[in-house]
Coordinates of C-alpha atoms and ligand atoms in Angstrom, one line a residue:
X194 CA -4.6 -18.1 -18.4
X195 CA -6.2 -18.8 -15.1
X196 CA -5.8 -15.2 -14.0
X197 CA -7.4 -14.1 -17.3
X198 CA -10.5 -16.1 -16.5
X199 CA -10.7 -14.5 -13.0
X200 CA -10.5 -11.1 -14.7
X201 CA -13.3 -12.1 -17.1
X202 CA -15.5 -12.9 -14.1
X203 CA -14.5 -9.7 -12.4
X204 CA -15.4 -7.8 -15.5
X205 CA -18.9 -9.1 -15.5
X206 CA -19.5 -7.3 -12.2
X207 CA -22.0 -10.0 -11.2
X208 CA -19.8 -12.5 -9.4
X209 CA -17.1 -10.3 -8.1
X210 CA -17.4 -7.2 -5.8
X211 CA -13.9 -6.1 -6.7
X212 CA -14.7 -2.4 -6.9
X213 CA -14.0 0.3 -4.4
X214 CA -16.1 0.6 -1.2
X215 CA -16.1 4.4 -1.5
X216 CA -16.7 7.0 -4.3
X217 CA -13.3 8.2 -5.5
X218 CA -12.6 11.5 -7.3
X219 CA -12.6 11.6 -11.1
X220 CA -9.1 11.9 -12.7
X221 CA -9.2 13.9 -15.9
X222 CA -6.9 13.6 -19.0
X223 CA -5.5 17.0 -18.0
X224 CA -4.6 15.7 -14.5
X225 CA -2.8 12.8 -16.1
X226 CA -1.0 15.0 -18.6
X227 CA 0.3 17.2 -15.8
X228 CA 1.6 14.1 -13.9
X229 CA 3.2 12.8 -17.0
X230 CA 5.1 16.0 -17.5
X231 CA 6.3 15.9 -13.9
X232 CA 7.5 12.3 -14.2
X233 CA 9.4 13.0 -17.4
X234 CA 11.6 15.6 -15.7
X235 CA 12.0 13.7 -12.4
X236 CA 15.5 12.5 -11.5
X237 CA 16.0 8.7 -11.6
X238 CA 15.4 6.8 -8.3
X239 CA 18.4 6.4 -6.0
X240 CA 18.7 3.4 -3.7
X241 CA 20.8 4.0 -0.6
X242 CA 22.2 1.3 1.6
X243 CA 20.6 0.8 5.0
X244 CA 21.3 -1.8 7.7
X245 CA 18.6 -4.3 8.8
X246 CA 18.4 -2.4 12.1
X247 CA 17.8 1.0 10.4
X248 CA 15.3 -0.5 8.0
X249 CA 13.3 -2.1 10.9
X250 CA 13.5 1.1 13.0
X251 CA 12.3 3.3 10.2
X252 CA 9.4 0.9 9.5
X253 CA 8.6 0.8 13.2
X254 CA 8.5 4.6 13.4
X255 CA 6.3 4.8 10.3
X256 CA 3.8 2.3 11.8
X257 CA 3.7 4.3 15.1
X258 CA 3.0 7.5 13.2
X259 CA 0.0 6.2 11.3
X260 CA -1.4 3.5 13.6
X261 CA -3.8 5.5 15.8
X262 CA -5.4 7.6 13.0
X263 CA -5.6 4.4 10.9
X264 CA -7.4 2.5 13.7
X265 CA -9.8 5.3 14.2
X266 CA -10.5 5.6 10.5
X267 CA -10.9 1.9 10.1
X268 CA -13.5 1.7 12.9
X269 CA -15.3 4.7 11.5
X270 CA -15.5 3.0 8.0
X271 CA -16.6 -0.2 9.7
X272 CA -16.2 -2.5 6.7
X273 CA -12.8 -4.2 7.1
X274 CA -10.1 -5.7 9.3
X275 CA -8.7 -3.1 11.8
X276 CA -6.2 -5.4 13.6
X277 CA -2.9 -5.6 11.7
X278 CA 0.2 -7.6 12.1
X279 CA 3.3 -6.1 10.5
X280 CA 6.4 -7.9 9.4
X281 CA 9.5 -6.9 7.6
X282 CA 10.9 -8.9 4.7
X283 CA 14.6 -8.6 3.8
X284 CA 13.6 -8.3 0.1
X285 CA 15.3 -5.3 -1.4
X286 CA 12.8 -4.5 -4.0
X287 CA 10.3 -1.7 -3.4
X288 CA 7.2 -3.5 -2.5
X289 CA 4.8 -4.4 0.2
X290 CA 1.7 -6.5 0.5
X291 CA -1.6 -6.9 2.5
X292 CA -2.9 -10.5 2.9
X293 CA -4.7 -13.0 5.0
X294 CA -6.4 -11.6 8.1
X295 CA -4.7 -8.3 8.8
X296 CA -1.2 -9.4 7.7
X297 CA 1.0 -6.7 6.2
X298 CA 4.5 -7.4 4.8
X299 CA 6.9 -4.5 4.3
X300 CA 10.1 -5.0 2.3
X301 CA 13.3 -3.3 3.5
X302 CA 13.5 -2.0 -0.1
X303 CA 10.9 0.6 0.8
X304 CA 13.3 2.2 3.2
X305 CA 16.1 2.0 0.7
X306 CA 14.2 3.9 -1.9
X307 CA 12.3 6.3 0.3
X308 CA 13.5 9.9 0.5
X309 CA 11.7 10.7 3.8
X310 CA 9.5 9.3 6.6
X311 CA 6.3 10.4 4.9
X312 CA 7.0 8.2 1.9
X313 CA 7.5 5.2 4.1
X314 CA 4.2 6.1 5.9
X315 CA 2.4 6.1 2.5
X316 CA 3.3 2.5 1.9
X317 CA 2.3 1.4 5.4
X318 CA -1.0 3.3 5.2
X319 CA -1.7 2.0 1.7
X320 CA -1.5 -1.6 2.9
X321 CA -3.6 -0.8 5.9
X322 CA -6.1 0.7 3.5
X323 CA -6.5 -2.6 1.7
X324 CA -7.4 -4.3 5.0
X325 CA -9.6 -1.3 6.3
X326 CA -11.6 -1.3 3.0
X327 CA -11.9 -5.1 3.2
X328 CA -10.3 -5.7 -0.2
X329 CA -9.0 -9.1 0.7
X330 CA -12.5 -10.5 1.5
X331 CA -14.2 -8.8 -1.5
X332 CA -14.3 -10.6 -4.8
X333 CA -14.0 -14.1 -6.0
X334 CA -10.4 -14.0 -7.2
X335 CA -9.2 -12.0 -4.2
X336 CA -10.9 -14.3 -1.8
X337 CA -9.3 -17.4 -3.4
X338 CA -5.9 -15.9 -3.5
X339 CA -6.3 -14.6 0.1
X340 CA -7.1 -18.1 1.3
X341 CA -4.0 -19.6 -0.3
X342 CA -1.8 -16.9 1.0
X343 CA -3.4 -17.2 4.5
X344 CA -2.0 -20.7 4.7
X345 CA 1.5 -19.6 3.7
X346 CA 1.5 -16.8 6.3
X347 CA 0.3 -19.0 9.1
X348 CA 3.3 -21.2 8.5
X349 CA 5.7 -18.2 8.7
X350 CA 4.1 -16.9 12.0
X351 CA 4.3 -20.4 13.6
X352 CA 8.1 -20.5 12.8
X353 CA 8.6 -17.0 14.1
X354 CA 6.8 -17.3 17.5
X355 CA 10.1 -18.0 19.3
X356 CA 11.2 -14.4 18.9
X357 CA 10.4 -11.6 21.4
X358 CA 6.7 -10.8 21.2
X359 CA 6.2 -7.1 20.2
X360 CA 9.4 -7.0 18.2
X361 CA 9.1 -6.8 14.4
X362 CA 9.7 -10.2 12.9
X363 CA 12.1 -10.4 10.0
X364 CA 11.1 -13.1 7.6
X365 CA 12.9 -14.8 4.7
X366 CA 12.8 -12.7 1.5
X367 CA 12.1 -15.6 -0.8
X368 CA 9.0 -16.8 1.0
X369 CA 7.4 -13.4 1.4
X370 CA 8.5 -12.2 -2.0
X371 CA 6.6 -15.1 -3.5
X372 CA 3.6 -14.3 -1.2
X373 CA 3.5 -10.7 -2.4
X374 CA 3.9 -11.8 -6.0
X375 CA 0.6 -13.7 -5.7
X376 CA -1.4 -10.7 -4.6
X377 CA -3.9 -9.2 -7.0
X378 CA -6.3 -6.3 -6.4
X379 CA -8.4 -4.5 -8.9
X380 CA -7.3 -1.1 -10.2
X381 CA -10.2 0.5 -8.3
X382 CA -9.1 -1.2 -5.0
X383 CA -5.6 0.1 -5.6
X384 CA -6.9 3.6 -6.0
X385 CA -9.0 3.3 -2.9
X386 CA -6.0 2.0 -0.9
X387 CA -4.1 5.1 -2.0
X388 CA -7.0 7.3 -1.0
X389 CA -7.2 5.7 2.4
X390 CA -3.4 6.2 2.7
X391 CA -3.8 9.9 1.9
X392 CA -6.6 10.2 4.5
X393 CA -4.6 8.4 7.2
X394 CA -1.5 10.6 6.6
X395 CA -3.7 13.7 6.6
X396 CA -5.3 12.8 9.9
X397 CA -1.8 11.9 11.3
X398 CA -0.7 15.4 10.5
X399 CA 1.8 14.3 7.9
X400 CA 2.7 16.2 4.7
X401 CA 0.9 14.6 1.7
X402 CA 3.2 16.5 -0.7
X403 CA 6.3 14.9 0.8
X404 CA 4.7 11.4 0.7
X405 CA 3.8 11.7 -3.0
X406 CA 7.5 11.7 -3.8
X407 CA 7.4 7.9 -3.6
X408 CA 4.8 7.8 -6.4
X409 CA 7.1 10.0 -8.5
X410 CA 10.0 7.6 -7.8
X411 CA 7.9 4.6 -8.8
X412 CA 6.6 6.3 -12.0
X413 CA 10.0 7.5 -13.1
X414 CA 11.7 4.3 -12.1
X415 CA 9.4 2.1 -14.1
X416 CA 11.6 -0.3 -16.0
X417 CA 14.8 1.2 -14.5
X418 CA 14.7 0.0 -10.9
X419 CA 14.3 -3.3 -9.1
X420 CA 10.7 -3.5 -8.1
X421 CA 8.0 -6.1 -8.1
X422 CA 5.6 -3.4 -7.0
X423 CA 4.7 -2.9 -10.7
X424 CA 3.5 -6.5 -10.8
X425 CA 1.2 -6.0 -7.9
X426 CA 0.4 -2.3 -7.9
X427 CA -0.4 0.1 -10.7
X428 CA 2.4 2.7 -11.0
X429 CA 2.9 5.6 -13.3
X430 CA 1.4 9.0 -13.9
X431 CA -2.2 7.9 -13.5
X432 CA -1.5 6.9 -9.9
X433 CA 0.2 10.2 -9.2
X434 CA -2.6 12.2 -10.7
X435 CA -5.2 10.2 -8.6
X436 CA -3.1 10.9 -5.5
X437 CA -3.2 14.6 -6.2
X438 CA -7.0 14.6 -6.7
X439 CA -7.4 12.6 -3.5
X440 CA -5.2 15.0 -1.5
X441 CA -7.2 18.0 -2.8
X442 CA -10.5 16.4 -1.9
X443 CA -9.2 15.4 1.6
X444 CA -7.9 18.9 2.4
X445 CA -11.2 20.5 1.2
X446 CA -13.3 18.1 3.4
X447 CA -10.8 18.3 6.3
X448 CA -10.3 14.6 6.3
X449 CA -13.8 13.2 5.9
X450 CA -14.5 9.7 4.8
X451 CA -15.9 9.8 1.2
X452 CA -19.4 8.7 0.3
X453 CA -20.0 4.9 0.0
X454 CA -20.0 3.7 -3.6
Ligands
ZN41 ZN1 -2.1 -2.1 -3.1

């Protein structure tokens, strides 16, 4: 009920700046129908077993691949937080979250479900996109939730400072799972984070078509796989269709930042 009242405020457009910072491409019914057809024929998601070490190493590699283009894009946009702290959670569901001041939590489940490096990079870049576009600070509901989560994350960091600096910190699944579950962004902000992810991957020289496989996995796995991503992120054919429109626009503009909304 409380969330509903936040949404009502958001809907008024007066109190909450929960929209996207940039103009995003229009997605037609035809685009969505094509994505629906693709999702219907996709094979069901497969989870493979990975060790903690492999999961951490894969996430580390993905962060390295996108980091510099992401920092450059973030400074060029000049609206959000460009200093990010990544942590891995042992949670096995396919999810991730951006919270607090530049905090990003990546579940090991991302690595378990990803078919390639590009798909992992998509998730990393998507969460960076939320910070770069300042989604945490924008909007009444997001700001309140962000403040609450900020407190929880500070606690985790304080506990973890004993480990080697510079190494990825692995946190307890339960605590971070609860943290991610509390996140809430508007649909437009989710679309914008995907657009920023596509832009970051493009500038990093990564294959956008390979990365989109994860969106197919999520859409086809909806209701069939273990994921809290669906609670915090829109999945499904609309998202896939929006990714394709974003990829087309980004290729045509050779990686330009879109116009401000
Ligand atoms: Zn998101």
